[in-house]
DNA sequence: CTCTAATTAAACCATATGGTTGAGAATGAA
DNA sequence: TTCATTCTCAACCATATGGTTTAATTAGAG
């Protein structure tokens, strides 16, 4: 559905940039759902909700199995893992301060130990 | 710049859904840059690149300090941490399989041990 | 076969997005 | 003051997005 690595991330992050779609993913985290079930919580036409599901599907976050006249959707988290992998590179920019704080506290501890 | 929690995530994920902006963030991960420096790698007008920086800034991913006539940008990773926190909920959907695989392999190991 | 239910498709609309160019607005340098 | 540098703003354009409504498709149920 998507060509290269960058376009892949484009699609995933774009799919995640809408609260309706994020809510749908959350619903799917509790089990398979039909399109109608996914659409139900929203004050939106079924066709509108269906488009959101399609965006999720095109991003590879949702897989669809057509069973009779209902389309069963399930979460496919692999692409979310890729998104998180991308984010992980930046982890040091918010853990470094915590590490610094940690080091500071550990130094305090040692001081306490030494003065005992 | 952004109101509620959901709109916050909307903005962050949308900012991340463009390869140009992701590249800019990566550049900023190596240190502060001016707008011109951020724009340089791209075959794009300066005004165009400037808009991308603005998107990053509005999402809270970049802070800007105006020094004279140059605008110095630096990465602000806090919002990336929030995005990762959102993704973390779904971690179990790609670690659970690994756990299952792990359990399976461990069972295999035990079988090997027993038959030794 | 007929009716209803589940879903997509198509056409349409308003607004957002990503890009351009050209014109300022500040600042630094000569 | 004058000129060049850095950057934003405004206007514009093509296309994408998020939504609608109406029609068509497909499948289960009576």
Coordinates of C-alpha atoms (C1' of nucleotides) in Angstrom, one line a residue:
Chain A
X1 CA 0.0 0.0 0.0
X2 CA 2.9 2.3 0.7
X3 CA 6.2 2.4 -1.1
X4 CA 9.3 3.3 0.8
X5 CA 10.2 3.6 4.5
X6 CA 9.6 7.3 4.7
X7 CA 6.2 7.1 3.1
X8 CA 5.4 4.3 5.4
X9 CA 6.1 6.5 8.4
X10 CA 4.2 9.4 6.8
X11 CA 1.1 7.2 6.5
X12 CA 1.3 5.8 10.0
X13 CA 1.8 9.2 11.7
X14 CA -0.9 10.7 9.5
X15 CA -3.3 8.0 10.5
X16 CA -2.5 8.7 14.2
X17 CA -3.0 12.4 13.8
X18 CA -6.8 12.2 14.1
X19 CA -8.6 11.6 17.5
X20 CA -11.3 9.6 15.8
X21 CA -8.8 7.1 14.3
X22 CA -6.9 6.9 17.5
X23 CA -10.1 6.0 19.3
X24 CA -10.9 3.3 16.7
X25 CA -7.5 1.8 17.3
X26 CA -8.1 1.8 21.0
X27 CA -11.4 0.0 20.4
X28 CA -9.7 -2.5 18.3
X29 CA -7.2 -3.1 21.1
X30 CA -10.0 -4.8 23.0
X31 CA -10.9 -7.1 20.1
X32 CA -12.1 -7.4 16.5
X33 CA -14.9 -5.1 15.4
X34 CA -17.1 -4.6 12.3
X35 CA -17.2 -1.3 10.6
X36 CA -20.5 -0.5 12.1
X37 CA -19.3 -1.3 15.6
X38 CA -16.3 0.9 15.0
X39 CA -18.5 3.7 13.7
X40 CA -21.1 3.5 16.5
X41 CA -19.4 5.8 19.1
X42 CA -19.1 8.7 16.7
X43 CA -21.7 11.2 15.6
X44 CA -20.7 10.7 12.0
X45 CA -22.2 9.0 9.0
X46 CA -21.2 5.4 8.4
X47 CA -19.5 6.4 5.2
X48 CA -17.5 8.9 7.0
X49 CA -16.3 6.4 9.6
X50 CA -15.6 3.9 6.9
X51 CA -13.2 6.4 5.3
X52 CA -11.3 6.6 8.6
X53 CA -11.0 2.8 8.8
X54 CA -9.7 2.9 5.2
X55 CA -7.0 5.4 6.3
X56 CA -6.0 3.1 9.1
X57 CA -6.0 0.1 6.8
X58 CA -3.9 1.9 4.1
X59 CA -1.4 2.8 6.9
X60 CA -1.2 -0.9 7.7
X61 CA -2.5 -0.5 11.2
X62 CA -5.7 -2.4 10.6
X63 CA -6.4 -5.6 8.7
X64 CA -9.8 -6.4 7.3
X65 CA -11.4 -9.7 6.8
X66 CA -14.6 -9.8 4.8
X67 CA -17.0 -12.3 6.4
X68 CA -20.3 -12.3 4.6
X69 CA -21.6 -8.8 4.5
X70 CA -19.7 -7.6 7.5
X71 CA -16.0 -6.5 7.4
X72 CA -14.2 -7.7 10.4
X73 CA -11.3 -5.4 11.5
X74 CA -8.4 -6.3 13.7
X75 CA -5.5 -4.3 15.0
X76 CA -2.1 -4.9 13.4
X77 CA 0.5 -3.3 15.6
X78 CA 3.6 -3.9 13.6
X79 CA 3.6 -0.5 12.1
X80 CA 3.0 1.1 15.5
X81 CA 6.2 -0.6 16.5
X82 CA 8.0 1.1 13.7
X83 CA 6.7 4.4 14.7
X84 CA 7.9 3.8 18.2
X85 CA 11.2 2.7 16.9
X86 CA 11.5 6.1 15.2
X87 CA 10.6 7.9 18.4
X88 CA 13.0 5.8 20.4
X89 CA 16.0 7.7 18.8
X90 CA 14.8 10.8 20.6
X91 CA 14.4 9.1 23.9
X92 CA 17.7 10.4 25.2
X93 CA 16.4 13.9 24.9
X94 CA 13.9 13.3 27.6
X95 CA 15.7 10.6 29.6
X96 CA 19.0 12.5 29.7
X97 CA 17.6 15.0 32.2
X98 CA 16.2 12.2 34.3
X99 CA 19.5 10.5 34.1
X100 CA 21.2 13.7 35.2
X101 CA 18.7 13.9 38.1
X102 CA 19.3 10.3 38.8
X103 CA 23.1 10.8 38.9
X104 CA 22.6 13.9 41.2
X105 CA 20.4 11.9 43.6
X106 CA 22.9 9.0 43.6
X107 CA 25.7 11.5 44.4
X108 CA 23.6 12.8 47.3
X109 CA 23.1 9.2 48.5
X110 CA 26.8 8.5 48.5
X111 CA 27.4 11.7 50.4
X112 CA 24.9 10.5 53.0
X113 CA 26.6 7.1 53.1
X114 CA 30.0 8.6 53.6
X115 CA 28.9 10.9 56.4
X116 CA 27.3 8.0 58.3
Chain B
X1 CA -0.6 26.7 21.1
X2 CA -2.9 23.7 21.3
X3 CA -5.9 23.3 23.6
X4 CA -6.7 19.9 24.9
X5 CA -4.8 16.6 25.2
X6 CA -6.3 15.1 22.1
X7 CA -5.6 18.2 20.0
X8 CA -2.1 18.1 21.4
X9 CA -1.5 14.6 20.0
X10 CA -3.2 15.5 16.8
X11 CA -0.6 18.3 16.3
X12 CA 2.4 16.2 17.3
X13 CA 1.5 13.2 15.1
X14 CA 0.6 15.5 12.2
X15 CA 3.9 17.3 12.6
X16 CA 5.7 13.9 12.4
X17 CA 3.7 12.8 9.3
X18 CA 6.0 14.6 6.9
X19 CA 9.5 13.4 6.0
X20 CA 10.9 16.9 5.7
X21 CA 9.8 17.8 9.2
X22 CA 11.2 14.5 10.6
X23 CA 14.5 15.3 8.9
X24 CA 14.5 18.7 10.5
X25 CA 14.0 17.2 13.9
X26 CA 16.8 14.8 13.3
X27 CA 19.1 17.8 12.4
X28 CA 18.0 19.5 15.6
X29 CA 18.9 16.4 17.5
X30 CA 22.5 17.3 16.8
X31 CA 22.3 20.9 18.0
X32 CA 20.6 24.2 17.6
X33 CA 20.1 25.5 14.0
X34 CA 18.9 28.7 12.3
X35 CA 16.0 28.6 9.9
X36 CA 18.4 28.9 7.0
X37 CA 20.5 26.0 8.2
X38 CA 17.4 23.9 8.7
X39 CA 16.2 24.7 5.2
X40 CA 19.5 24.2 3.4
X41 CA 19.3 20.4 2.8
X42 CA 16.0 20.7 1.0
X43 CA 15.3 21.8 -2.5
X44 CA 12.6 24.1 -1.3
X45 CA 12.1 27.8 -0.9
X46 CA 13.1 29.3 2.4
X47 CA 9.5 30.4 3.0
X48 CA 8.4 26.8 2.4
X49 CA 10.9 25.4 4.9
X50 CA 10.0 28.2 7.4
X51 CA 6.4 27.0 7.3
X52 CA 7.6 23.5 8.2
X53 CA 9.5 24.9 11.2
X54 CA 6.3 26.7 12.2
X55 CA 4.3 23.4 12.2
X56 CA 7.0 21.9 14.4
X57 CA 6.9 24.9 16.7
X58 CA 3.1 24.9 16.9
X59 CA 3.2 21.2 17.8
X60 CA 5.6 22.1 20.6
X61 CA 8.4 20.1 19.2
X62 CA 10.7 23.0 18.5
X63 CA 11.4 26.2 20.5
X64 CA 12.7 29.3 18.8
X65 CA 14.9 32.0 20.2
X66 CA 15.2 35.1 18.1
X67 CA 18.8 36.4 18.3
X68 CA 19.2 39.4 16.1
X69 CA 18.0 38.6 12.7
X70 CA 18.4 34.9 13.0
X71 CA 16.0 32.5 14.6
X72 CA 17.7 29.9 16.6
X73 CA 15.7 26.6 16.9
X74 CA 16.2 23.9 19.4
X75 CA 14.5 20.5 19.8
X76 CA 12.0 20.2 22.6
X77 CA 11.4 16.5 23.1
X78 CA 8.7 16.6 25.8
X79 CA 5.9 16.2 23.3
X80 CA 7.7 13.4 21.6
X81 CA 7.6 11.7 25.0
X82 CA 3.9 12.1 25.1
X83 CA 3.5 10.6 21.7
X84 CA 5.6 7.6 22.8
X85 CA 3.5 7.3 25.9
X86 CA 0.4 7.0 23.7
X87 CA 2.2 4.3 21.6
X88 CA 3.3 2.5 24.7
X89 CA -0.2 1.3 25.4
X90 CA 0.0 -0.7 22.2
X91 CA 3.3 -2.2 23.1
X92 CA 1.8 -5.4 24.4
X93 CA 0.4 -6.1 20.9
X94 CA 3.9 -6.5 19.5
X95 CA 5.6 -7.7 22.6
X96 CA 3.0 -10.3 23.5
X97 CA 3.8 -12.3 20.5
X98 CA 7.4 -12.1 21.3
X99 CA 6.6 -13.2 24.8
X100 CA 4.6 -16.1 23.4
X101 CA 7.4 -17.0 21.2
X102 CA 9.8 -16.7 24.1
X103 CA 7.6 -19.0 26.2
X104 CA 7.5 -21.4 23.4
X105 CA 11.3 -21.4 23.0
X106 CA 11.7 -21.8 26.7
X107 CA 9.4 -24.8 26.7
X108 CA 11.5 -26.3 23.8
X109 CA 14.6 -25.7 25.9
X110 CA 13.1 -27.5 28.9
X111 CA 12.1 -30.4 26.7
X112 CA 15.7 -30.6 25.5
X113 CA 17.0 -30.4 29.1
X114 CA 14.6 -33.2 30.2
X115 CA 15.6 -35.5 27.3
X116 CA 19.3 -35.1 28.0
Chain C
dC1 C1' -37.7 -14.0 -4.9
dT2 C1' -37.9 -10.1 -1.8
dC3 C1' -36.7 -7.4 1.8
dT4 C1' -33.3 -5.7 4.9
dA5 C1' -28.7 -5.0 6.7
dA6 C1' -23.6 -3.9 6.1
dT7 C1' -20.6 -1.6 3.6
dT8 C1' -18.4 0.9 -0.3
dA9 C1' -18.5 4.2 -4.2
dA10 C1' -19.3 8.5 -6.3
dA11 C1' -20.1 13.2 -6.3
dC12 C1' -19.8 17.1 -3.9
dC13 C1' -18.3 20.8 -0.4
dA14 C1' -15.5 23.5 2.8
dT15 C1' -11.2 23.8 4.6
dA16 C1' -6.3 22.4 5.3
dT17 C1' -1.9 21.4 3.4
dG18 C1' 2.4 22.0 1.0
dG19 C1' 4.3 24.5 -2.2
dT20 C1' 5.4 28.9 -4.9
dT21 C1' 6.5 34.0 -5.6
dG22 C1' 6.9 38.7 -4.3
dA23 C1' 6.9 42.1 -0.8
dG24 C1' 8.0 43.7 3.6
dA25 C1' 10.5 44.1 8.4
dA26 C1' 14.5 43.9 11.2
dT27 C1' 19.1 43.6 12.0
dG28 C1' 24.1 43.8 11.0
dA29 C1' 27.8 45.6 8.3
dA30 C1' 30.1 49.2 5.5
Chain D
dT1 C1' 22.8 56.2 5.2
dT2 C1' 22.9 52.4 2.3
dC3 C1' 23.2 47.7 1.3
dA4 C1' 22.9 42.9 2.2
dT5 C1' 21.1 39.1 5.2
dT6 C1' 17.6 36.5 7.6
dC7 C1' 13.2 35.6 8.0
dT8 C1' 8.0 36.2 8.0
dC9 C1' 3.7 37.6 5.8
dA10 C1' 0.3 37.6 2.2
dA11 C1' -1.6 36.1 -1.9
dC12 C1' -2.0 32.4 -4.7
dC13 C1' -2.4 27.5 -6.6
dA14 C1' -3.1 22.5 -6.8
dT15 C1' -4.2 18.8 -4.2
dA16 C1' -5.5 16.3 0.1
dT17 C1' -8.6 15.9 3.9
dG18 C1' -12.8 15.2 6.6
dG19 C1' -17.2 15.4 6.2
dT20 C1' -21.9 14.9 3.8
dT21 C1' -25.7 12.6 0.8
dT22 C1' -27.4 9.5 -2.5
dA23 C1' -26.8 5.4 -5.1
dA24 C1' -25.0 0.8 -5.8
dT25 C1' -23.2 -3.8 -4.2
dT26 C1' -23.4 -7.8 -1.7
dA27 C1' -25.2 -11.1 1.5
dG28 C1' -28.3 -13.0 5.0
dA29 C1' -33.3 -13.8 6.3
dG30 C1' -38.1 -14.8 5.5

